[in-house]
PDB file of C-alpha atoms and ligand atoms in Angstrom:
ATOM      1  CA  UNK A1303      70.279 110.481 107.430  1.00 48.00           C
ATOM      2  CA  UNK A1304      68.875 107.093 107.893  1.00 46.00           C
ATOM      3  CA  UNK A1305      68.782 104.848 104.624  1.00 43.00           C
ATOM      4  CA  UNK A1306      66.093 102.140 104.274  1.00 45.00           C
ATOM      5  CA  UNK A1307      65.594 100.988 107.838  1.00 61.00           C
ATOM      6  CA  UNK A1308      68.925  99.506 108.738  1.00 78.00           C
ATOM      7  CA  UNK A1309      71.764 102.013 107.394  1.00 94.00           C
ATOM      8  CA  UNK A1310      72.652 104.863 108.248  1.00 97.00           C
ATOM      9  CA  UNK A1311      74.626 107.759 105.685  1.00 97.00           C
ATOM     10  CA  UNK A1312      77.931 108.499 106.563  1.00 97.00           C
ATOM     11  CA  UNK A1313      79.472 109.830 103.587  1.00 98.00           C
ATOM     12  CA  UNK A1314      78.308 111.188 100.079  1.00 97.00           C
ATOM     13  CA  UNK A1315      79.653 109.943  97.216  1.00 98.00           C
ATOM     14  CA  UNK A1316      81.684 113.431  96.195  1.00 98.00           C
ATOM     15  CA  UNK A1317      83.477 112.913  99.681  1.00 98.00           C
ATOM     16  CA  UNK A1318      84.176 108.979  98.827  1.00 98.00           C
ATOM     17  CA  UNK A1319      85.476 110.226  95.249  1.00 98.00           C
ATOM     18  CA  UNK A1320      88.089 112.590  96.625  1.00 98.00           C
ATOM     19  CA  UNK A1321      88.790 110.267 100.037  1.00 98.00           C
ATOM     20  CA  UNK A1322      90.123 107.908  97.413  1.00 98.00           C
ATOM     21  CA  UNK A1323      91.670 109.953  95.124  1.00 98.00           C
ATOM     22  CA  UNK A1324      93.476 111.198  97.996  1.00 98.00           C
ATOM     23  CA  UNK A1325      94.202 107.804  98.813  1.00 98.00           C
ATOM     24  CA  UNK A1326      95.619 106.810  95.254  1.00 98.00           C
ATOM     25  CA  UNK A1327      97.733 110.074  95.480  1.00 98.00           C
ATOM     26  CA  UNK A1328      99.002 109.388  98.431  1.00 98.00           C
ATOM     27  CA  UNK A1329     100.596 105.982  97.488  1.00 98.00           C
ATOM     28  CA  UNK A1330     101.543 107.434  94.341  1.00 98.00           C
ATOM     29  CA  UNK A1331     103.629 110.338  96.172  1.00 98.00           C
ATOM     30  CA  UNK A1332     105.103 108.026  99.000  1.00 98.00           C
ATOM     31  CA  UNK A1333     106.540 105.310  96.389  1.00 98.00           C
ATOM     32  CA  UNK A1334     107.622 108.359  93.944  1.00 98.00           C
ATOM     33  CA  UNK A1335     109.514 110.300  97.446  1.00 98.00           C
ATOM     34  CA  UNK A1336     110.833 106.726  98.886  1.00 98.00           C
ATOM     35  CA  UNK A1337     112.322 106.057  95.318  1.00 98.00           C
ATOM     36  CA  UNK A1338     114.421 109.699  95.413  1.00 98.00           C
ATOM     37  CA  UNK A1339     114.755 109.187  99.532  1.00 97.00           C
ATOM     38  CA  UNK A1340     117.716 106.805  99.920  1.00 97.00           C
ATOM     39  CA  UNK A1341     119.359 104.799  96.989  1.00 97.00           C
ATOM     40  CA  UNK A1342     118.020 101.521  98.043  1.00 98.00           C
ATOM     41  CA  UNK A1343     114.596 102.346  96.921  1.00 98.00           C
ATOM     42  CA  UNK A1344     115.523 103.544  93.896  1.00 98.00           C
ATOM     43  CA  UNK A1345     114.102 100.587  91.646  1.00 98.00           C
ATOM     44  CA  UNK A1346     110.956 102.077  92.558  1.00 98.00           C
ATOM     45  CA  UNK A1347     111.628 105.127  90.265  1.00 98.00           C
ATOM     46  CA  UNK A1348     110.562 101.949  87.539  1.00 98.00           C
ATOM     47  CA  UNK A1349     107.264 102.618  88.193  1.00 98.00           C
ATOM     48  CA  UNK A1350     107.247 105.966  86.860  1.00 98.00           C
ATOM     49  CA  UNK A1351     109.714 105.246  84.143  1.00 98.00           C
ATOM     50  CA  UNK A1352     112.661 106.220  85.365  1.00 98.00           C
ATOM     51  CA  UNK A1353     114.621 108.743  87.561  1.00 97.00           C
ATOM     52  CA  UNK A1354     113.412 111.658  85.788  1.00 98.00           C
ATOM     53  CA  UNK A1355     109.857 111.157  85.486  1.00 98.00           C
ATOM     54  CA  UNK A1356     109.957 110.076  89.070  1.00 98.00           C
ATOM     55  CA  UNK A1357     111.405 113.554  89.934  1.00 97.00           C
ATOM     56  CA  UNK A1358     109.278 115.694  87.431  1.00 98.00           C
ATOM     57  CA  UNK A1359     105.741 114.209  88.569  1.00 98.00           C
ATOM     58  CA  UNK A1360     106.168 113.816  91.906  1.00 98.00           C
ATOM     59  CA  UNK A1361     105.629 117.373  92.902  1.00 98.00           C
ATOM     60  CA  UNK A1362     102.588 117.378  90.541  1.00 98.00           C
ATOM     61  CA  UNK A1363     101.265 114.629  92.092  1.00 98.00           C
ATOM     62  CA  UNK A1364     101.649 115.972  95.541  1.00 98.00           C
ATOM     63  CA  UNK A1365     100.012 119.006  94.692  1.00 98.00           C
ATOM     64  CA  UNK A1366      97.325 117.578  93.361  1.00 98.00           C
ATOM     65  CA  UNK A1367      97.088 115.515  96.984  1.00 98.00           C
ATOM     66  CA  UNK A1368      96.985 118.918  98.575  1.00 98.00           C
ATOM     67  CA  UNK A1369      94.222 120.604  96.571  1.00 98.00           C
ATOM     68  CA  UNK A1370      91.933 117.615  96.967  1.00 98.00           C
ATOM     69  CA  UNK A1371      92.756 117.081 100.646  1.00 98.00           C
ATOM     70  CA  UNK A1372      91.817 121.143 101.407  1.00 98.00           C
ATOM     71  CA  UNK A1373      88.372 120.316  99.670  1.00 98.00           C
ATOM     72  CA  UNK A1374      88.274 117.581 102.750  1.00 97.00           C
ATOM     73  CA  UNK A1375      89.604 119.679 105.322  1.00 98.00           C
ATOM     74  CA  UNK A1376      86.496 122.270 104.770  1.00 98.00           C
ATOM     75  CA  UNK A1377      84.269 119.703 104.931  1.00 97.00           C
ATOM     76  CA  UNK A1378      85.147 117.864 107.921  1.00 98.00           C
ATOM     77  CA  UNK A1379      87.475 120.198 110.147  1.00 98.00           C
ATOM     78  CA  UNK A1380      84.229 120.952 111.959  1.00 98.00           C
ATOM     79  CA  UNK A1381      83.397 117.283 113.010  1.00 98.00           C
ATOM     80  CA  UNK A1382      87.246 117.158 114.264  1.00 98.00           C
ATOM     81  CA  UNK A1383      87.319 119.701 116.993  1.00 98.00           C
ATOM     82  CA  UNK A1384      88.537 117.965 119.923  1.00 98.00           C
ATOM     83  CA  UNK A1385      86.607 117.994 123.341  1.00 97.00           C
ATOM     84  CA  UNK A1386      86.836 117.406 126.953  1.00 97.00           C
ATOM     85  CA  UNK A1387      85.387 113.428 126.500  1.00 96.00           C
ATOM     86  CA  UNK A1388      87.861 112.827 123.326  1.00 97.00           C
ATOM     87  CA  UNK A1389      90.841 113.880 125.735  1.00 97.00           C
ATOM     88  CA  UNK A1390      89.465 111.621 127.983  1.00 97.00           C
ATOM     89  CA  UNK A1391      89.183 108.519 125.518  1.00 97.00           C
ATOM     90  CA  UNK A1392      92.829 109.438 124.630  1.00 97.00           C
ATOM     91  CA  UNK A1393      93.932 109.210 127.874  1.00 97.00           C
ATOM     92  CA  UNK A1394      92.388 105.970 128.004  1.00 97.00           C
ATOM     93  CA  UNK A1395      93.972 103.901 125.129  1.00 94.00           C
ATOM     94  CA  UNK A1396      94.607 101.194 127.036  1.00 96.00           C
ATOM     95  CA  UNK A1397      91.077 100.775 127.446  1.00 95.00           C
ATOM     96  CA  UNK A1398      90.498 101.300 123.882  1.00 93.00           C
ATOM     97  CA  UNK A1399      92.939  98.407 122.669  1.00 92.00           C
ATOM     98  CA  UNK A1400      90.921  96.366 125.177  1.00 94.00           C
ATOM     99  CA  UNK A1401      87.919  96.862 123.424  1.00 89.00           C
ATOM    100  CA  UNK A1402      86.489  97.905 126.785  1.00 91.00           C
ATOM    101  CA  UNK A1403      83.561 100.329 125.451  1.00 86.00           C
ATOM    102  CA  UNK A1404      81.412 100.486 128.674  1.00 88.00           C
ATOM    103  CA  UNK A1405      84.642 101.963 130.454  1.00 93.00           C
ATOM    104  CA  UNK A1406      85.109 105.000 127.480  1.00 94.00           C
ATOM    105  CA  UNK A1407      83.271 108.119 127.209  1.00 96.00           C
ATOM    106  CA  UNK A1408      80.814 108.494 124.403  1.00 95.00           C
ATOM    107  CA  UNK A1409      82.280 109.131 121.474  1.00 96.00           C
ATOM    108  CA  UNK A1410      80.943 111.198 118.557  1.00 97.00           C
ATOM    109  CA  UNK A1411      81.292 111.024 114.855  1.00 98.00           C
ATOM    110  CA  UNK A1412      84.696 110.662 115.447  1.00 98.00           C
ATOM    111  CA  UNK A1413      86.547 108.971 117.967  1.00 97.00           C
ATOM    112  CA  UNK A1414      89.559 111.099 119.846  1.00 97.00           C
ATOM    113  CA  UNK A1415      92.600 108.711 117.847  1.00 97.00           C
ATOM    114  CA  UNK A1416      90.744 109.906 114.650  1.00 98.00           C
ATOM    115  CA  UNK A1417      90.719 113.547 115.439  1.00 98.00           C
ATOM    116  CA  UNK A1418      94.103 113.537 116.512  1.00 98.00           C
ATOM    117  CA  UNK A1419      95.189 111.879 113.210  1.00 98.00           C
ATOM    118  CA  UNK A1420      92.756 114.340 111.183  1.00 98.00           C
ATOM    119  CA  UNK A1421      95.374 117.303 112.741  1.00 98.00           C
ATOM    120  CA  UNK A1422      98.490 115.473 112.298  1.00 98.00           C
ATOM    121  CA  UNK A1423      97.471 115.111 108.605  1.00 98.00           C
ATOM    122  CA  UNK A1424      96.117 118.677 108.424  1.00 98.00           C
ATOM    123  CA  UNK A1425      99.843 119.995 109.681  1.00 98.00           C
ATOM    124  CA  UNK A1426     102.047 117.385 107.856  1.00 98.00           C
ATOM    125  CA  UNK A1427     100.045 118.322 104.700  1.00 98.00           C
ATOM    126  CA  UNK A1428     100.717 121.815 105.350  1.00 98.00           C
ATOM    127  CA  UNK A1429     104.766 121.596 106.056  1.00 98.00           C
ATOM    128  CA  UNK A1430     104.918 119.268 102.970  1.00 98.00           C
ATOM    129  CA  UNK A1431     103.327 121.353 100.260  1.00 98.00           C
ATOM    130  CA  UNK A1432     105.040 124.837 101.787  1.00 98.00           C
ATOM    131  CA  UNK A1433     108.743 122.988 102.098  1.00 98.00           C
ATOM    132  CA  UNK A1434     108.048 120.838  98.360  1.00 98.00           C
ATOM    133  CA  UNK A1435     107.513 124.582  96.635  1.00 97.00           C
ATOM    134  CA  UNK A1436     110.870 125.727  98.500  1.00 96.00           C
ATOM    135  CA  UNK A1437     113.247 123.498  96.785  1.00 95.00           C
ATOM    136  CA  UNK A1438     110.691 122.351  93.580  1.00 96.00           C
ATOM    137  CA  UNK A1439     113.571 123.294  90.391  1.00 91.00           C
ATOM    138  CA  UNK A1440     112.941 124.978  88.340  1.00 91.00           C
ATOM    139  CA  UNK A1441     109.968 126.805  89.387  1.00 91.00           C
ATOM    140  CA  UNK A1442     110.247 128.129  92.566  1.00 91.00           C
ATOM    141  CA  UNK A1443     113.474 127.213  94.662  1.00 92.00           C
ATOM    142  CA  UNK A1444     115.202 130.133  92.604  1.00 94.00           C
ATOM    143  CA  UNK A1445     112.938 132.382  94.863  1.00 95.00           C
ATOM    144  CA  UNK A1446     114.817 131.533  98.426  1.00 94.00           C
ATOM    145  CA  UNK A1447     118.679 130.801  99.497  1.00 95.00           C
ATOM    146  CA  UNK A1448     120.311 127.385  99.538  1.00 96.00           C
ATOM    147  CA  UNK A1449     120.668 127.281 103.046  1.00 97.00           C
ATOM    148  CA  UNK A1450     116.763 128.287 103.172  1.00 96.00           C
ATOM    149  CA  UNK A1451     115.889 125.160 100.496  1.00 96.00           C
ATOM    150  CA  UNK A1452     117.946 122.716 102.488  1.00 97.00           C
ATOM    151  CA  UNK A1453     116.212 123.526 105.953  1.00 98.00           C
ATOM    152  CA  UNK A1454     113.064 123.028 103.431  1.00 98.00           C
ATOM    153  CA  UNK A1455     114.115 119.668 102.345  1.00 97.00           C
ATOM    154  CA  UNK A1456     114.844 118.127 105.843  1.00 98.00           C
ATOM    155  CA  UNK A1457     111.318 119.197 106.724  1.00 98.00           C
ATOM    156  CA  UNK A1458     109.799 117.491 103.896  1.00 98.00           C
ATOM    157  CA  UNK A1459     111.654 114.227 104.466  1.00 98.00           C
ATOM    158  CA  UNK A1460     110.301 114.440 107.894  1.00 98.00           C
ATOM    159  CA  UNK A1461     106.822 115.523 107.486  1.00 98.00           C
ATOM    160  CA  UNK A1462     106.482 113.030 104.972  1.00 98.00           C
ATOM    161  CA  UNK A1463     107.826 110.124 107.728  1.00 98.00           C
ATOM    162  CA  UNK A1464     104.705 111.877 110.301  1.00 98.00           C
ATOM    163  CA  UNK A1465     101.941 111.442 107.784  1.00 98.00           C
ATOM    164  CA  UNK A1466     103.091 107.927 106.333  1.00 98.00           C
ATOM    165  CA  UNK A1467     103.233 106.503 109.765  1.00 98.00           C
ATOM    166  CA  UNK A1468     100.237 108.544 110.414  1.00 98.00           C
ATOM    167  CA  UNK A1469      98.085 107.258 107.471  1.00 98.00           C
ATOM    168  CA  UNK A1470      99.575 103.668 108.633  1.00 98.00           C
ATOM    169  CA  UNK A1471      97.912 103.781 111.880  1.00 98.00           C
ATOM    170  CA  UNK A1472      94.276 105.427 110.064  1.00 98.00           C
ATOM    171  CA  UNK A1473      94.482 102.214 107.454  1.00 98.00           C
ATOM    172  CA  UNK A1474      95.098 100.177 110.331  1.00 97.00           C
ATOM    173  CA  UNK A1475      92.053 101.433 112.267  1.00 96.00           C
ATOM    174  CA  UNK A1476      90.455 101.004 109.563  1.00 96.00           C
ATOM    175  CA  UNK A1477      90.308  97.951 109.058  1.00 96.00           C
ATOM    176  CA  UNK A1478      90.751  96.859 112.816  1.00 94.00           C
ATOM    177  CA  UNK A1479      87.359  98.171 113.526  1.00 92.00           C
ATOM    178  CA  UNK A1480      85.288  95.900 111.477  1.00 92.00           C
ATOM    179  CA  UNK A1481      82.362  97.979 109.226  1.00 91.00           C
ATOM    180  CA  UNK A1482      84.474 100.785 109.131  1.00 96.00           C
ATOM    181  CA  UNK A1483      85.970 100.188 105.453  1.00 97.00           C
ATOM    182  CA  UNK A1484      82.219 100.085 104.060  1.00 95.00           C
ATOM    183  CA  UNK A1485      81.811 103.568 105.376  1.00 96.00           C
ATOM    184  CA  UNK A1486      83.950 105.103 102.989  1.00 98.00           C
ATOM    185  CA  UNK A1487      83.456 102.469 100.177  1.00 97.00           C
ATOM    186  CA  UNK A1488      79.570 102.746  99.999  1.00 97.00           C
ATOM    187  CA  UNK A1489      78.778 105.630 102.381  1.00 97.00           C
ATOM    188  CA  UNK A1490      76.660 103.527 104.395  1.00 97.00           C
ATOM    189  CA  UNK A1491      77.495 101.797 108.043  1.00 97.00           C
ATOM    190  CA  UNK A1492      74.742  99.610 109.853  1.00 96.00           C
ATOM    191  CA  UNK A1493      73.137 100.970 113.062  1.00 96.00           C
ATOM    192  CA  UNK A1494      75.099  98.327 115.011  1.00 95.00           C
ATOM    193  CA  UNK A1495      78.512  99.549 113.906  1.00 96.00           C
ATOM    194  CA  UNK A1496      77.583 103.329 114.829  1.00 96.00           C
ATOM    195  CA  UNK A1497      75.234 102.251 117.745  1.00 94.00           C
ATOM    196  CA  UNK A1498      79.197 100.552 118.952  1.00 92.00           C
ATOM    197  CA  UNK A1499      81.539 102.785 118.048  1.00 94.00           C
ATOM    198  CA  UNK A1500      80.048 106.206 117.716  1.00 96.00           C
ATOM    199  CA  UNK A1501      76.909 106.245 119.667  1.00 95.00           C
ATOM    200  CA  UNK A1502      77.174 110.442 119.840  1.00 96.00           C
ATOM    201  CA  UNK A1503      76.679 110.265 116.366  1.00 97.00           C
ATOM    202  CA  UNK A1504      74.138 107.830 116.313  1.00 97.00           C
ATOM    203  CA  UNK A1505      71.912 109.564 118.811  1.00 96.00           C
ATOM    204  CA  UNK A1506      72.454 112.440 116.984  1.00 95.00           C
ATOM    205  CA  UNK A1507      71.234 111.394 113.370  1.00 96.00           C
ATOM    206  CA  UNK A1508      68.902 109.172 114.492  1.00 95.00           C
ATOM    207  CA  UNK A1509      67.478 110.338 117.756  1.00 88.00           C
ATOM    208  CA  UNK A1510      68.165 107.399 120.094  1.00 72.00           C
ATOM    209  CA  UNK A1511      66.139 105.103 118.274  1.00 72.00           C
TER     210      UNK A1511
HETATM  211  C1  HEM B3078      95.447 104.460 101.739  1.00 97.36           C
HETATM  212  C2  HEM B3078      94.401 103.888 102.228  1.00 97.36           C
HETATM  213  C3  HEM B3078      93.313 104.513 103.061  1.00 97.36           C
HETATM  214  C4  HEM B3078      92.305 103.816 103.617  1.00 97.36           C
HETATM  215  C5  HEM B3078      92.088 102.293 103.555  1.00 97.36           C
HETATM  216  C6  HEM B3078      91.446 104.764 104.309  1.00 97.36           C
HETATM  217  C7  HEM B3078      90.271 104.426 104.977  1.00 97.36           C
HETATM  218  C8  HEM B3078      89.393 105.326 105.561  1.00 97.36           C
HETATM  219  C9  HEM B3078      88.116 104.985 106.151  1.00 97.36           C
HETATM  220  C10 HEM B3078      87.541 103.570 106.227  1.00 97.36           C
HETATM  221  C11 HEM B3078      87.557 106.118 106.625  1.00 97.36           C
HETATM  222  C12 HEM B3078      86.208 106.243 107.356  1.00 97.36           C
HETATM  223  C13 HEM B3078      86.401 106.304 108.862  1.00 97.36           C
HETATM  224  C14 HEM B3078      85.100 106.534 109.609  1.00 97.36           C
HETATM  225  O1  HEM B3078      84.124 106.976 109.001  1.00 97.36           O
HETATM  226  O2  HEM B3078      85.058 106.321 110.844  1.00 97.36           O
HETATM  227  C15 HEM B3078      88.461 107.198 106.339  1.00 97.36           C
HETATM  228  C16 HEM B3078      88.261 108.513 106.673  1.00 97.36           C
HETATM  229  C17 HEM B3078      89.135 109.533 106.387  1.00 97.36           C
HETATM  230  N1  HEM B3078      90.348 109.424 105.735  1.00 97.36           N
HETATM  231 FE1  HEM B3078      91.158 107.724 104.962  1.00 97.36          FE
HETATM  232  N2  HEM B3078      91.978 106.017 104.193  1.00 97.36           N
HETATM  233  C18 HEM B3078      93.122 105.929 103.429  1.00 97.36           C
HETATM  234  C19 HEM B3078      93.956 106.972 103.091  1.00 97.36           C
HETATM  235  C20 HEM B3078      93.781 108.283 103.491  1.00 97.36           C
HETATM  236  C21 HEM B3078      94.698 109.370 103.191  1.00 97.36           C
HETATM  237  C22 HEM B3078      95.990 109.220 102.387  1.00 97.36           C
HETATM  238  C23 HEM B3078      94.183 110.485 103.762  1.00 97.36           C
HETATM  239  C24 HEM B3078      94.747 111.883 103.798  1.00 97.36           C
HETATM  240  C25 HEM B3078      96.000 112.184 103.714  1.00 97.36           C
HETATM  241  C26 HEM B3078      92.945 110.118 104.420  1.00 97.36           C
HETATM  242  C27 HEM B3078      92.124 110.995 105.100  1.00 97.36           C
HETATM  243  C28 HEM B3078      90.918 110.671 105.689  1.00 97.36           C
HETATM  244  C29 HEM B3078      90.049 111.622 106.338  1.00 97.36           C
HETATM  245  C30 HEM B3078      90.338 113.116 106.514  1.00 97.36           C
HETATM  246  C31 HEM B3078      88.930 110.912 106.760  1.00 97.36           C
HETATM  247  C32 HEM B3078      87.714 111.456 107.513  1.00 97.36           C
HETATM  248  C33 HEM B3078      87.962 111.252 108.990  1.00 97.36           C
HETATM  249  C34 HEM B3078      88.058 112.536 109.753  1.00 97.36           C
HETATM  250  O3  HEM B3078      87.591 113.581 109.272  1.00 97.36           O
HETATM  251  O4  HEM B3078      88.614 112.482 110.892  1.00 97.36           O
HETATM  252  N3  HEM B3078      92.729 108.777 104.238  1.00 97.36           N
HETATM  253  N4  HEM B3078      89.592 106.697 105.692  1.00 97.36           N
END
């Protein structure tokens, strides 16, 4: 794990690849669903090239978001599984705006706020794709009722609110915790930044030292 001397490896670059194709797809989907969401973002459907473009490739594109996030979610669930001292860093937030380390439990690869947005994602994901193939014309909505594909599109609209407030708060984080943006552009963090802010995991792929 530990790269020349001072880094340490915290992502390979397949992971980075589809972490920002994700990413891409993600922006891509939000402007295309804002644009067809409530008339006063409609002059975003220009970026597509109009209303129907907007409409025909934004289920595509979501799709696509899906299939690339599930490759993610089988890589990572595993280092998301919350425990007993993540609860307790939760619980703590206060502390944690504070910047009040000493006073947290140790925290592990990931920290208890990132877990808990991992799940949200994993669930809002989930609703999204299952309610987007409900009412998606022509292909499938002709398989369920009207009443069925309008329950499905409330659930989409607010899925889609969760996981773009959601992905708010992980860009924020992101970048609020200094270092933390070169983990996932070059896949390598300094042993001060994990040494900080994940010292389980630093113990753990380096051995204390
Ligand atoms: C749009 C801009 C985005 C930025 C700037 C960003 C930034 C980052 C960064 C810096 C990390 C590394 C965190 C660490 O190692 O501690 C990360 C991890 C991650 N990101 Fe993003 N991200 C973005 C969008 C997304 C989207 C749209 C998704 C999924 C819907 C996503 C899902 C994840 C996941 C699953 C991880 C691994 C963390 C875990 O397993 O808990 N990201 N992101």
């Amino acid at each position: 794990m530990s790269n020349q001397q001072e880094g340490l490896v915290r992502y390979k670059g397949s992971d980075r690849l589809n972490h920002w194709l994700i990413a891409v797809l993600f922006v891509l989907a939000t402007l295309g669903g804002l644009a067809m969401f409530h008339p006063s973002m409609f002059f975003l459907t220009g970026l597509f090239g109009g209303g129907s473009w907007t409409r025909i490739l934004h289920p595509f594109i979501g799709s696509a978001m899906f299939v690339l996030f599930v490759l993610i979610f089988f890589k990572f669930w595993h280092h998301n599984v919350l425990n007993a001292n993540d609860r307790k860093w939760l619980s703590q937030i206060g502390d944690v705006l504070n910047k009040n380390h000493d006073r947290l439990p140790e925290v592990g690869r990931y920290n208890g706020g990132q877990k808990a947005a991992f799940w949200v994602m994993v669930l809002t994901m989930i609703l999204l794709v299952v309610s987007g193939l409900a009412f998606w014309r022509p292909y499938f909505s002709h398989y369920f009722s009207v009443d069925v594909t309008r329950v499905a599109a409330l659930v989409h609209a607010v899925s889609a609110w969760v996981l773009i407030l959601t992905i708010i708060a992980h860009v924020y984080a992101a970048l609020w915790v200094k270092g933390t943006i070169g983990a996932m552009w070059t896949g390598v963090v300094s042993r001060a930044w994990a040494r900080k802010h994940h010292p389980g995991w630093f113990k753990e792929v380096t051995g204390g030292k």
